[in-house]
Coordinates of C-alpha atoms in Angstrom, one line a residue:
Chain A
M1 CA 0.0 -0.1 -0.1
K2 CA 1.3 3.6 -0.9
P3 CA 2.3 6.0 1.8
R4 CA -0.2 8.3 0.7
S5 CA -2.9 5.7 0.8
I6 CA -2.0 4.9 4.6
V7 CA -2.0 8.8 5.1
I8 CA -5.6 9.0 3.7
I9 CA -6.9 6.2 5.5
C10 CA -5.4 7.4 9.0
V11 CA -6.8 10.7 8.3
L12 CA -10.5 9.4 7.5
M13 CA -10.3 7.4 10.8
T14 CA -9.4 10.4 12.7
L15 CA -11.9 12.5 11.2
V16 CA -14.6 9.7 11.8
S17 CA -13.7 9.0 15.4
P18 CA -15.0 12.2 16.7
L19 CA -18.5 11.1 15.5
W20 CA -18.6 8.0 17.5
A21 CA -17.3 10.1 20.6
Q22 CA -20.3 12.4 20.0
N23 CA -22.7 9.6 20.6
N24 CA -21.0 8.8 24.0
E25 CA -20.7 12.5 24.6
A26 CA -24.7 12.8 24.7
E27 CA -24.9 9.9 27.2
A28 CA -22.1 11.3 29.3
S29 CA -23.0 14.8 30.2
K30 CA -25.3 17.3 29.3
T31 CA -23.1 20.1 30.7
V32 CA -21.0 22.3 28.6
I33 CA -17.3 22.1 29.7
E34 CA -15.8 25.7 30.4
T35 CA -13.5 25.7 27.8
Q36 CA -16.5 25.5 25.1
R37 CA -18.7 27.9 26.7
Q38 CA -20.0 31.4 25.2
G39 CA -17.0 33.8 25.5
S40 CA -14.2 31.4 25.7
Q41 CA -11.3 31.7 23.3
T42 CA -8.6 29.4 22.1
I43 CA -5.2 29.8 20.3
A44 CA -4.0 26.7 18.5
I45 CA -0.6 26.3 16.7
S46 CA 0.1 23.1 14.6
V47 CA 2.8 21.7 12.7
G48 CA 2.4 18.8 10.2
G49 CA 2.6 17.7 6.7
N50 CA 0.7 18.6 3.6
V51 CA -0.2 16.0 1.1
P52 CA -1.0 17.1 -2.3
L53 CA -4.2 15.2 -3.8
F54 CA -4.9 16.6 -7.2
I55 CA -4.6 19.4 -9.5
L56 CA -7.7 19.2 -12.2
P57 CA -7.9 19.7 -14.9
K58 CA -4.9 17.7 -16.3
D59 CA -2.8 19.5 -18.3
P60 CA -2.2 18.0 -22.0
D61 CA 1.6 18.9 -21.9
A62 CA 2.1 17.2 -18.4
T63 CA 4.7 14.2 -18.9
E64 CA 4.8 13.1 -15.1
P65 CA 2.0 11.8 -13.2
V66 CA 3.2 13.4 -9.8
T67 CA 5.0 16.5 -10.0
L68 CA 4.7 17.7 -6.2
G69 CA 5.7 16.3 -3.1
V70 CA 4.5 16.1 0.2
G71 CA 5.4 19.3 2.1
A72 CA 5.5 20.8 5.5
S73 CA 2.9 22.9 6.9
F74 CA 2.4 25.3 10.1
G75 CA -0.1 27.3 11.3
L76 CA -1.7 29.7 13.8
Q77 CA -5.3 29.8 14.7
Y78 CA -7.5 31.9 16.9
Q79 CA -11.2 31.2 17.7
Y80 CA -13.7 33.0 20.0
F81 CA -17.0 31.0 21.2
I82 CA -20.0 33.1 20.1
A83 CA -22.4 30.2 21.6
N84 CA -21.7 27.2 23.6
H85 CA -19.7 24.7 21.2
I86 CA -19.6 27.0 18.4
S87 CA -16.7 29.3 17.5
L88 CA -15.7 31.8 15.0
G89 CA -12.2 32.8 14.4
G90 CA -9.1 33.3 11.8
S91 CA -6.4 31.1 10.6
L92 CA -2.9 31.9 9.4
Y93 CA -1.2 28.9 7.5
G94 CA 1.8 28.4 5.7
S95 CA 2.9 25.3 3.8
F96 CA 6.1 24.3 1.7
S97 CA 6.3 21.6 -1.1
S98 CA 8.9 20.8 -3.5
T99 CA 8.2 20.1 -7.0
I100 CA 10.2 17.2 -9.1
A101 CA 12.2 20.0 -10.6
G102 CA 13.5 21.4 -7.4
Q103 CA 11.2 24.3 -7.2
S104 CA 9.5 25.5 -3.9
L105 CA 5.7 25.9 -3.8
F106 CA 4.8 28.1 -0.9
V107 CA 0.9 28.6 0.1
A108 CA 0.2 31.0 2.6
P109 CA -3.9 31.1 3.5
I110 CA -5.5 33.6 5.5
S111 CA -9.0 32.6 6.3
A112 CA -12.0 33.1 8.6
H113 CA -12.8 29.8 10.5
A114 CA -16.1 28.6 11.9
A115 CA -16.1 25.4 14.1
Y116 CA -18.1 23.1 16.3
W117 CA -16.7 21.4 19.5
W118 CA -17.7 19.1 21.6
D119 CA -16.1 16.6 24.2
A120 CA -15.7 13.3 25.8
A121 CA -13.5 13.8 28.6
P122 CA -10.3 13.7 28.3
M123 CA -10.8 14.3 24.7
E124 CA -12.5 17.3 22.9
Y125 CA -13.2 17.3 19.4
T126 CA -13.9 20.1 16.8
A127 CA -15.0 20.1 13.1
G128 CA -14.8 23.2 11.0
M129 CA -14.3 25.1 7.8
D130 CA -12.3 28.1 6.6
L131 CA -12.9 30.5 3.7
G132 CA -10.4 33.1 2.7
M133 CA -7.7 33.8 0.1
T134 CA -4.2 32.3 -0.2
V135 CA -1.0 33.5 -1.7
M136 CA 0.6 31.0 -3.7
R137 CA 4.2 31.4 -4.9
L138 CA 6.6 29.2 -7.1
S139 CA 9.9 30.0 -6.9
G140 CA 9.3 33.9 -7.2
D141 CA 6.2 34.3 -9.2
G142 CA 2.6 33.7 -8.0
M143 CA -0.9 34.1 -7.5
L144 CA -3.5 35.5 -4.9
T145 CA -6.4 32.9 -4.9
P146 CA -9.7 31.7 -3.1
F147 CA -9.1 29.3 -0.4
A148 CA -11.3 26.8 1.4
K149 CA -10.7 24.1 3.7
L150 CA -12.9 21.4 5.7
G151 CA -12.0 19.1 8.5
G152 CA -11.5 18.5 12.2
G153 CA -9.2 17.5 15.0
A154 CA -9.2 15.3 18.2
Y155 CA -7.5 16.8 21.2
Y156 CA -6.3 15.4 24.5
K157 CA -6.6 17.3 27.7
I158 CA -3.3 17.9 29.4
D159 CA -4.6 20.4 31.8
E160 CA -7.2 23.1 32.5
A161 CA -5.9 25.1 29.6
W162 CA -3.9 22.8 27.4
Y163 CA -5.1 20.5 24.9
I164 CA -2.5 18.5 22.4
G165 CA -3.6 16.3 19.5
G166 CA -4.2 16.0 15.8
Q167 CA -6.2 17.4 13.0
S168 CA -6.7 17.1 9.7
Y169 CA -7.9 19.3 6.9
F170 CA -8.7 19.1 3.1
W171 CA -7.6 22.1 1.5
F172 CA -9.4 23.3 -1.8
I173 CA -7.3 26.1 -4.0
P174 CA -9.3 27.3 -6.9
E175 CA -6.6 29.1 -9.1
L176 CA -8.6 31.5 -11.2
H177 CA -7.2 33.4 -13.9
T178 CA -9.0 35.7 -16.3
G179 CA -9.1 36.9 -19.8
S180 CA -6.6 35.5 -22.3
N181 CA -5.0 33.6 -19.3
A182 CA -8.2 31.9 -18.4
G183 CA -6.9 28.6 -19.8
L184 CA -4.4 28.7 -16.7
T185 CA -7.3 28.2 -14.2
R186 CA -6.8 24.8 -12.3
Y187 CA -8.1 23.5 -9.1
G188 CA -5.7 22.2 -6.5
A189 CA -6.5 20.3 -3.4
F190 CA -4.2 19.2 -0.5
L191 CA -4.7 17.2 2.8
E192 CA -3.1 18.8 5.9
V193 CA -2.3 16.3 8.6
S194 CA -0.8 18.2 11.7
V195 CA -0.3 17.9 15.4
S196 CA -1.6 20.7 17.1
A197 CA -1.6 22.4 20.7
V198 CA -4.8 24.3 21.7
Y199 CA -4.7 26.9 24.4
H200 CA -8.1 27.7 25.8
F201 CA -8.7 31.0 27.9
Chain B
M1 CA -7.9 55.5 21.1
T2 CA -9.8 52.3 20.2
T3 CA -10.7 54.0 16.8
R4 CA -7.2 55.0 16.1
K5 CA -5.8 51.7 16.7
N6 CA -8.4 50.0 14.5
S7 CA -7.6 52.4 11.8
I8 CA -4.0 51.5 12.2
L9 CA -4.8 47.8 11.8
A10 CA -7.0 48.5 8.9
A11 CA -4.2 50.3 7.2
A12 CA -1.6 47.8 8.0
F13 CA -3.9 45.1 6.5
F14 CA -4.8 47.1 3.4
I15 CA -1.1 47.5 2.9
V16 CA -0.3 43.8 3.3
F17 CA -3.3 43.0 0.9
M18 CA -2.0 45.5 -1.8
A19 CA 1.5 44.0 -1.6
L20 CA 0.4 40.4 -2.1
L21 CA -1.9 41.7 -5.0
A22 CA 0.9 43.4 -6.5
G23 CA 3.0 40.2 -6.3
C24 CA 0.3 38.3 -8.4
N25 CA 0.8 37.7 -11.9
N26 CA -2.3 36.5 -14.1
A27 CA -0.1 35.0 -16.7
F28 CA 1.5 32.8 -14.6
G29 CA -0.2 29.6 -13.6
V30 CA 1.3 28.2 -10.5
F31 CA -0.6 24.8 -10.7
H32 CA -0.1 24.8 -14.5
E33 CA 3.7 25.3 -14.2
I34 CA 3.8 22.3 -11.5
Q35 CA 1.9 20.1 -13.7
T36 CA 4.1 20.6 -16.6
E37 CA 7.4 20.2 -15.0
K38 CA 10.1 17.5 -15.8
P39 CA 12.4 16.2 -13.4
Q40 CA 16.0 17.5 -13.5
E41 CA 18.2 14.8 -12.5
G42 CA 21.9 15.8 -13.7
T43 CA 25.1 14.6 -12.6
D44 CA 26.1 15.6 -9.2
T45 CA 29.2 17.2 -11.0
F46 CA 27.2 20.1 -12.0
Y47 CA 25.3 20.4 -9.1
E48 CA 25.5 24.2 -7.4
V49 CA 28.4 24.9 -9.5
N50 CA 29.5 27.7 -11.9
V51 CA 30.5 26.6 -15.5
K52 CA 32.4 29.1 -17.2
A53 CA 33.1 27.6 -20.6
I54 CA 32.2 24.7 -22.7
V55 CA 34.0 23.3 -25.9
E56 CA 34.1 20.3 -28.2
D57 CA 36.6 18.2 -30.2
A58 CA 35.9 15.2 -32.4
S59 CA 34.8 13.1 -29.5
N60 CA 33.9 15.0 -26.6
Y61 CA 32.4 17.9 -25.0
Y62 CA 34.2 19.6 -22.3
A63 CA 32.8 22.0 -19.6
A64 CA 35.1 24.1 -17.5
M65 CA 34.6 24.9 -13.7
A66 CA 37.7 24.9 -11.4
K67 CA 38.6 21.8 -13.4
V68 CA 37.5 20.2 -16.7
F69 CA 34.9 17.5 -17.1
Y70 CA 34.0 15.6 -20.3
R71 CA 31.5 13.5 -21.9
P72 CA 31.2 11.9 -25.4
T73 CA 29.5 13.9 -27.8
S74 CA 27.4 10.8 -28.6
G75 CA 25.9 10.7 -25.1
N76 CA 22.9 12.3 -23.4
A77 CA 22.2 14.7 -21.0
G78 CA 22.4 13.3 -17.5
D79 CA 25.4 10.9 -18.7
I80 CA 28.4 10.8 -16.4
W81 CA 31.1 13.6 -17.2
K82 CA 34.4 12.4 -16.1
L83 CA 37.6 14.5 -14.9
L84 CA 39.9 15.5 -17.3
K85 CA 43.7 15.2 -16.3
V86 CA 45.7 17.9 -17.7
N87 CA 49.3 17.1 -18.4
G88 CA 48.8 14.0 -16.6
T89 CA 47.5 15.4 -13.4
E90 CA 44.1 16.3 -11.7
N91 CA 45.8 18.8 -9.2
Y92 CA 45.2 21.9 -11.2
F93 CA 42.8 24.8 -11.8
C94 CA 41.4 25.5 -15.0
S95 CA 41.8 29.2 -15.8
G96 CA 40.6 29.0 -19.4
I97 CA 39.7 26.4 -22.1
A98 CA 39.5 26.8 -25.9
A99 CA 39.2 24.5 -29.0
D100 CA 39.9 25.3 -32.6
S101 CA 38.3 23.9 -35.7
S102 CA 41.0 21.1 -35.9
G103 CA 39.7 19.7 -32.6
N104 CA 42.6 20.6 -30.5
I105 CA 41.8 21.4 -27.1
Y106 CA 43.8 24.0 -24.8
V107 CA 43.6 24.4 -21.4
A108 CA 45.5 27.2 -19.1
S109 CA 46.3 25.2 -16.1
S110 CA 47.1 27.0 -13.0
A111 CA 48.3 26.1 -9.4
A112 CA 45.3 25.2 -7.4
T113 CA 46.9 27.0 -4.5
D114 CA 47.9 30.4 -5.7
G115 CA 46.8 30.8 -9.2
R116 CA 50.2 30.9 -10.6
L117 CA 50.1 29.4 -14.3
N118 CA 51.4 25.8 -14.8
G119 CA 51.2 26.1 -18.5
V120 CA 48.8 26.5 -21.6
Y121 CA 48.5 23.0 -22.4
M122 CA 47.4 21.5 -25.9
T123 CA 45.9 18.1 -26.6
A124 CA 45.0 16.8 -30.1
D125 CA 44.0 13.3 -28.7
Q126 CA 41.2 13.8 -26.1
G127 CA 43.8 14.4 -23.2
S128 CA 46.0 11.4 -23.9
T129 CA 49.2 13.6 -24.6
W130 CA 49.7 17.4 -24.0
S131 CA 52.2 19.9 -24.9
D132 CA 52.9 23.1 -23.3
L133 CA 52.6 26.1 -25.4
I134 CA 54.3 28.3 -22.7
T135 CA 58.2 28.8 -22.9
T136 CA 60.0 30.4 -19.9
A137 CA 60.3 33.6 -21.9
D138 CA 56.7 33.9 -22.7
P139 CA 55.3 37.1 -21.5
I140 CA 52.4 35.4 -19.8
A141 CA 54.5 32.9 -18.2
T142 CA 54.7 34.8 -14.8
K143 CA 51.2 36.4 -15.0
I144 CA 47.6 34.9 -14.0
V145 CA 45.7 33.8 -16.7
D146 CA 42.0 34.8 -16.5
A147 CA 40.5 33.2 -19.6
L148 CA 41.4 31.8 -23.1
F149 CA 39.2 32.8 -26.3
M150 CA 39.3 31.1 -29.9
A151 CA 38.7 33.1 -32.6
N152 CA 39.2 32.4 -36.3
D153 CA 41.6 29.6 -35.1
T154 CA 43.8 32.0 -33.1
L155 CA 44.5 31.3 -29.4
F156 CA 43.9 34.5 -27.3
A157 CA 44.5 34.8 -23.4
C158 CA 43.7 37.4 -21.1
A159 CA 46.4 37.5 -18.2
H160 CA 47.0 39.9 -15.6
T161 CA 49.4 41.1 -12.7
L162 CA 48.8 42.6 -9.2
D163 CA 50.3 45.6 -7.8
I164 CA 50.9 45.8 -4.0
N165 CA 47.3 47.3 -3.9
D166 CA 45.7 44.5 -5.3
N167 CA 45.0 46.5 -8.4
Q168 CA 45.0 44.1 -11.6
F169 CA 46.7 44.9 -14.6
Y170 CA 45.3 43.2 -17.6
G171 CA 46.7 42.4 -21.0
L172 CA 45.4 40.7 -23.9
Y173 CA 47.8 38.2 -25.8
Y174 CA 47.4 35.8 -29.0
Y175 CA 49.5 32.8 -29.5
D176 CA 51.6 33.6 -32.6
S177 CA 52.4 30.1 -33.9
G178 CA 55.4 31.5 -36.0
S179 CA 57.2 32.7 -32.8
K180 CA 55.6 29.9 -30.9
A181 CA 55.0 32.6 -28.2
F182 CA 52.1 34.6 -26.8
V183 CA 52.3 38.1 -28.2
L184 CA 50.4 41.4 -27.2
A185 CA 47.1 41.6 -29.0
G186 CA 47.9 45.2 -29.4
S187 CA 50.3 47.6 -27.9
N188 CA 47.5 49.3 -26.0
L189 CA 46.1 46.4 -24.6
N190 CA 48.5 45.9 -21.9
D191 CA 48.4 47.2 -18.4
M192 CA 44.8 48.0 -18.5
K193 CA 44.0 48.6 -14.8
N194 CA 41.1 46.6 -13.6
E195 CA 39.8 46.2 -17.1
A196 CA 39.9 42.3 -17.8
I197 CA 38.7 41.3 -21.6
V198 CA 35.5 39.7 -21.6
N199 CA 35.3 38.1 -24.9
V200 CA 37.1 38.0 -28.4
Q201 CA 35.5 37.2 -31.6
W202 CA 36.4 37.2 -35.3
D203 CA 34.5 39.6 -37.7
G204 CA 34.9 37.6 -41.2
S205 CA 33.4 40.6 -43.2
R206 CA 36.4 43.2 -42.0
S207 CA 38.9 40.4 -41.3
E208 CA 39.6 41.9 -38.2
Y209 CA 39.3 40.6 -34.4
W210 CA 36.9 42.1 -32.1
A211 CA 37.4 42.1 -28.2
I212 CA 35.7 43.8 -25.3
S213 CA 36.7 44.8 -21.8
H214 CA 33.8 46.1 -19.4
A215 CA 34.9 49.5 -20.5
K216 CA 35.5 49.5 -24.0
A217 CA 35.4 47.6 -27.4
F218 CA 38.9 46.8 -29.4
K219 CA 39.3 45.7 -33.0
G220 CA 42.0 45.1 -35.3
T221 CA 44.3 42.2 -36.7
A222 CA 46.2 40.2 -34.1
G223 CA 49.0 42.4 -32.8
S224 CA 47.4 45.7 -34.0
M225 CA 44.1 45.7 -32.1
A226 CA 43.2 49.1 -30.5
A227 CA 40.3 50.8 -29.2
D228 CA 37.3 51.1 -31.6
T229 CA 36.7 54.7 -32.5
T230 CA 33.6 54.1 -34.9
S231 CA 31.0 56.7 -34.1
G232 CA 28.6 55.7 -31.3
T233 CA 31.1 52.9 -29.8
P234 CA 29.7 51.9 -26.5
V235 CA 32.1 52.9 -23.6
S236 CA 31.6 52.7 -19.9
D237 CA 29.9 55.3 -17.8
S238 CA 28.4 55.6 -14.5
D239 CA 25.5 53.3 -15.9
R240 CA 27.1 51.5 -18.6
S241 CA 29.4 48.7 -18.9
L242 CA 30.1 46.3 -21.8
Q243 CA 29.0 42.6 -20.9
G244 CA 28.7 40.7 -24.1
L245 CA 30.3 40.5 -27.4
Y246 CA 29.1 38.4 -30.7
I247 CA 29.3 38.5 -34.2
D248 CA 26.3 37.0 -35.7
S249 CA 25.9 35.1 -39.1
N250 CA 25.3 38.2 -40.9
N251 CA 28.8 39.6 -39.8
A252 CA 27.1 42.3 -37.5
V253 CA 29.1 43.1 -34.4
R254 CA 26.9 43.1 -31.2
I255 CA 27.6 44.3 -28.0
S256 CA 25.3 44.1 -25.0
T257 CA 25.6 46.4 -22.0
Y258 CA 24.6 46.6 -18.3
D259 CA 22.3 49.2 -18.8
D260 CA 19.9 47.1 -21.2
Y261 CA 21.3 48.3 -24.6
L262 CA 22.3 45.9 -27.6
F263 CA 24.7 47.7 -29.9
T264 CA 25.0 46.7 -33.4
L265 CA 27.6 47.6 -36.0
S266 CA 26.4 46.4 -39.4
P267 CA 29.0 45.1 -41.9
G268 CA 30.2 48.3 -43.8
G269 CA 28.2 50.2 -41.3
S270 CA 30.0 53.5 -40.2
A271 CA 28.3 54.1 -37.1
W272 CA 26.9 52.0 -34.0
T273 CA 23.1 51.8 -33.6
S274 CA 21.4 50.5 -30.3
A275 CA 18.3 49.2 -29.1
A276 CA 16.9 48.3 -25.8
I277 CA 16.2 44.9 -24.9
S278 CA 13.1 44.0 -23.0
E279 CA 9.5 42.6 -23.7
D280 CA 8.0 45.9 -24.2
G281 CA 10.9 47.6 -25.8
D282 CA 11.7 50.0 -23.3
Q283 CA 14.9 50.5 -21.4
S284 CA 14.7 48.9 -18.2
S285 CA 16.9 49.6 -15.0
S286 CA 16.1 46.1 -13.8
I287 CA 17.6 44.3 -17.0
H288 CA 21.5 44.0 -17.3
L289 CA 22.4 42.3 -20.3
G290 CA 25.1 39.4 -20.7
A291 CA 26.5 36.9 -22.8
M292 CA 24.9 36.2 -26.3
I293 CA 24.7 33.5 -28.9
E294 CA 22.8 33.0 -32.0
V295 CA 20.4 30.0 -32.6
T296 CA 18.2 28.9 -35.3
G297 CA 14.6 28.0 -34.5
P298 CA 11.7 25.6 -36.0
S299 CA 11.0 26.0 -39.5
T300 CA 8.0 28.6 -38.8
E301 CA 10.8 30.9 -37.6
T302 CA 12.0 32.9 -40.4
Q303 CA 14.6 34.8 -38.2
P304 CA 17.5 33.4 -36.2
R305 CA 17.5 34.6 -32.7
L306 CA 20.1 36.3 -30.4
V307 CA 19.9 34.6 -27.0
I308 CA 20.9 37.3 -24.6
A309 CA 21.5 37.0 -20.9
N310 CA 20.2 39.0 -18.3
S311 CA 22.5 39.4 -15.6
Y312 CA 20.1 41.0 -13.1
S313 CA 17.4 38.8 -11.1
P314 CA 15.3 36.9 -12.1
Y315 CA 18.3 36.4 -14.5
G316 CA 17.8 33.9 -17.3
Y317 CA 17.9 35.1 -20.6
F318 CA 15.9 36.9 -23.8
E319 CA 15.3 35.5 -27.3
Y320 CA 15.7 38.4 -29.7
K321 CA 15.1 38.5 -33.5
L322 CA 18.4 38.8 -35.6
D323 CA 16.7 41.5 -37.8
G324 CA 15.8 43.5 -34.8
S325 CA 12.0 43.0 -35.5
G326 CA 9.6 43.0 -32.5
N327 CA 10.6 43.2 -29.0
A328 CA 12.7 40.7 -27.0
I329 CA 11.0 37.5 -25.7
K330 CA 11.3 36.2 -22.3
G331 CA 13.3 32.9 -22.4
S332 CA 10.3 31.3 -20.9
S333 CA 8.4 32.1 -24.1
G334 CA 11.0 31.4 -26.4
F335 CA 11.7 28.2 -28.7
L336 CA 14.6 27.0 -26.8
A337 CA 13.3 26.4 -23.3
G338 CA 10.7 23.6 -23.9
G339 CA 8.0 25.6 -22.0
S340 CA 7.6 28.0 -19.2
S341 CA 7.7 25.3 -16.6
I342 CA 11.0 23.9 -17.8
Y343 CA 12.6 27.4 -18.0
N344 CA 11.6 28.4 -14.6
S345 CA 12.9 25.3 -13.0
T346 CA 16.3 25.2 -14.8
V347 CA 17.7 28.5 -16.3
N348 CA 15.5 31.0 -14.4
Y349 CA 17.1 32.8 -11.4
K350 CA 20.7 31.6 -12.4
P351 CA 22.8 34.2 -14.1
V352 CA 24.1 32.9 -17.4
I353 CA 27.8 32.7 -17.9
T354 CA 28.2 31.2 -21.2
Y355 CA 26.7 29.1 -24.0
Y356 CA 28.1 26.8 -26.5
L357 CA 26.5 25.5 -29.6
S358 CA 27.4 22.1 -31.0
K359 CA 29.3 21.9 -34.3
D360 CA 26.2 20.3 -35.8
A361 CA 24.2 23.2 -34.2
K362 CA 21.8 20.7 -32.8
T363 CA 22.7 21.0 -29.0
L364 CA 22.8 24.1 -27.2
F365 CA 24.5 24.3 -23.6
I366 CA 24.0 26.9 -21.2
G367 CA 26.7 27.4 -18.3
L368 CA 25.1 29.0 -15.3
A369 CA 26.2 30.5 -11.9
A370 CA 24.3 27.8 -9.9
C371 CA 26.2 28.3 -6.4
N372 CA 23.6 27.9 -3.7
T373 CA 20.6 27.6 -5.9
E374 CA 20.2 23.7 -5.2
A375 CA 20.2 23.4 -8.9
Y376 CA 22.7 22.7 -11.6
G377 CA 25.2 24.6 -13.4
L378 CA 24.9 23.3 -16.8
Y379 CA 22.0 22.3 -18.8
S380 CA 21.5 21.4 -22.5
T381 CA 18.6 21.8 -25.2
S382 CA 18.7 19.7 -28.4
F383 CA 17.1 20.5 -31.6
S384 CA 14.9 17.6 -33.1
A385 CA 14.4 17.7 -37.2
T386 CA 11.7 15.2 -36.7
D387 CA 9.9 17.4 -34.3
D388 CA 10.8 20.4 -35.6
A389 CA 11.6 21.9 -32.0
W390 CA 14.1 22.3 -29.6
S391 CA 13.8 19.8 -26.7
G392 CA 13.9 22.3 -23.7
W393 CA 16.4 22.6 -21.3
T394 CA 17.6 19.5 -19.4
A395 CA 20.2 19.2 -16.5
E396 CA 23.6 17.7 -17.6

């Protein structure tokens, strides 16, 4: 089995596990834990990998099936709970990937984030999505494009304020070109898999 | 106070946003570039190096860096290049390399420690045997050789001495087969303070040699070369220096300058003309021209093109029609590169030092300054008559 397939399966399991936990949560406690109450805030930092999934449509001049390698990602995220379990905030991420010809792709999305949180002690879970813009630069030239991501995370409680765990997000980047360059329009997707530390305050 | 703070934040956000927007290029497809990339897996020999000259004999190509490496002309890009022993040793520094039309290879070999000249060696058998052109009485025997040039089968050498203040005093010499010694190319081409010779070329229409330093152009027969005084001849000033010299297939003399002009002296012409080299035809302070060579394109291209290096970031080169029609074409859109993606992942962002077009005119090498670029210093592109196209740059 290819490494990329193993990563994808692990990520899907990570994403699905919170749903089981959600059922247990309903039975366990009806109270909202302090960290997910309205007015709470979180800051999260994450470091991990970014797996390129696809770039579509395929280019007729392409000669290599895979031209982009697994990259590294890092990010910072702030969230404010506008209601119990529901947060709004913003994310600032960065990702570096190398191409087969040795160039570097840098993706730096800045986005608004909305999430739903729940818990099953000592774990807490989140599922959310982002909408925003991203800078993409390939060895000096680049584009500013729309950006969206969808995913979630599972975190283990270290103490009253700190949780640590993993998260996975599907990044979708429509690279839109206009006018005579409309033929350069492509849609790219990545899978971010990160370890993350969440601070509640 | 809060309002003021918000205003500052909004202004900062706006500035960052505008800066990001300014960095965008609608004509550059990031994902398209990535999709169409090809792996560049050259030999480690040329990884992060500077290749300063390439020559050819009946069997091999030779690429000069600190030492000389060679591979068979019948091979392919990516093949192993072997270290050339010069006069029986691998312990040397290559100060210059040249080849004549008979297939003789000339290497200026210097001491790797202090640059002192070991000799200017010639081989007619791919390095099996060597003979030294230098005698003890030779005027360059005690100098530091900077480069060798071959023009009209005459070997030239640029050499210099240093004074106690590290000023360099350059001279241009040619090898006189009659006296079997290097002789000054012109009485004034001696003790030129900090004025190295960049290139030497043969002008068949005038039966004269041309040479340039960064300061001015020289011309004349071997032994009688002198500063060019033709009307409009380019000379250095606070913005300008001479960077490239080429005699094209029409016997027009071409000189490229640091301030983005291509000077042309037509055969029989009495004055130089100049043209700015850029995609919009305007002179640009962010384009500094460099080395040149002429290549022929696909059958659909009626004009050969001058390939003119840009020695300012993002470096690379322009293609410019020989008859001067139209504006310069960025290398990524030219017929040599094999596509924008290949150009951007090979030649771009690396200063061009030299070119070499094979004797059959089917393979073009480009020698780059690739130090610290995590890429290679030597690429080649080959012309396929079947495809009627250049293959695109491939790492050697």
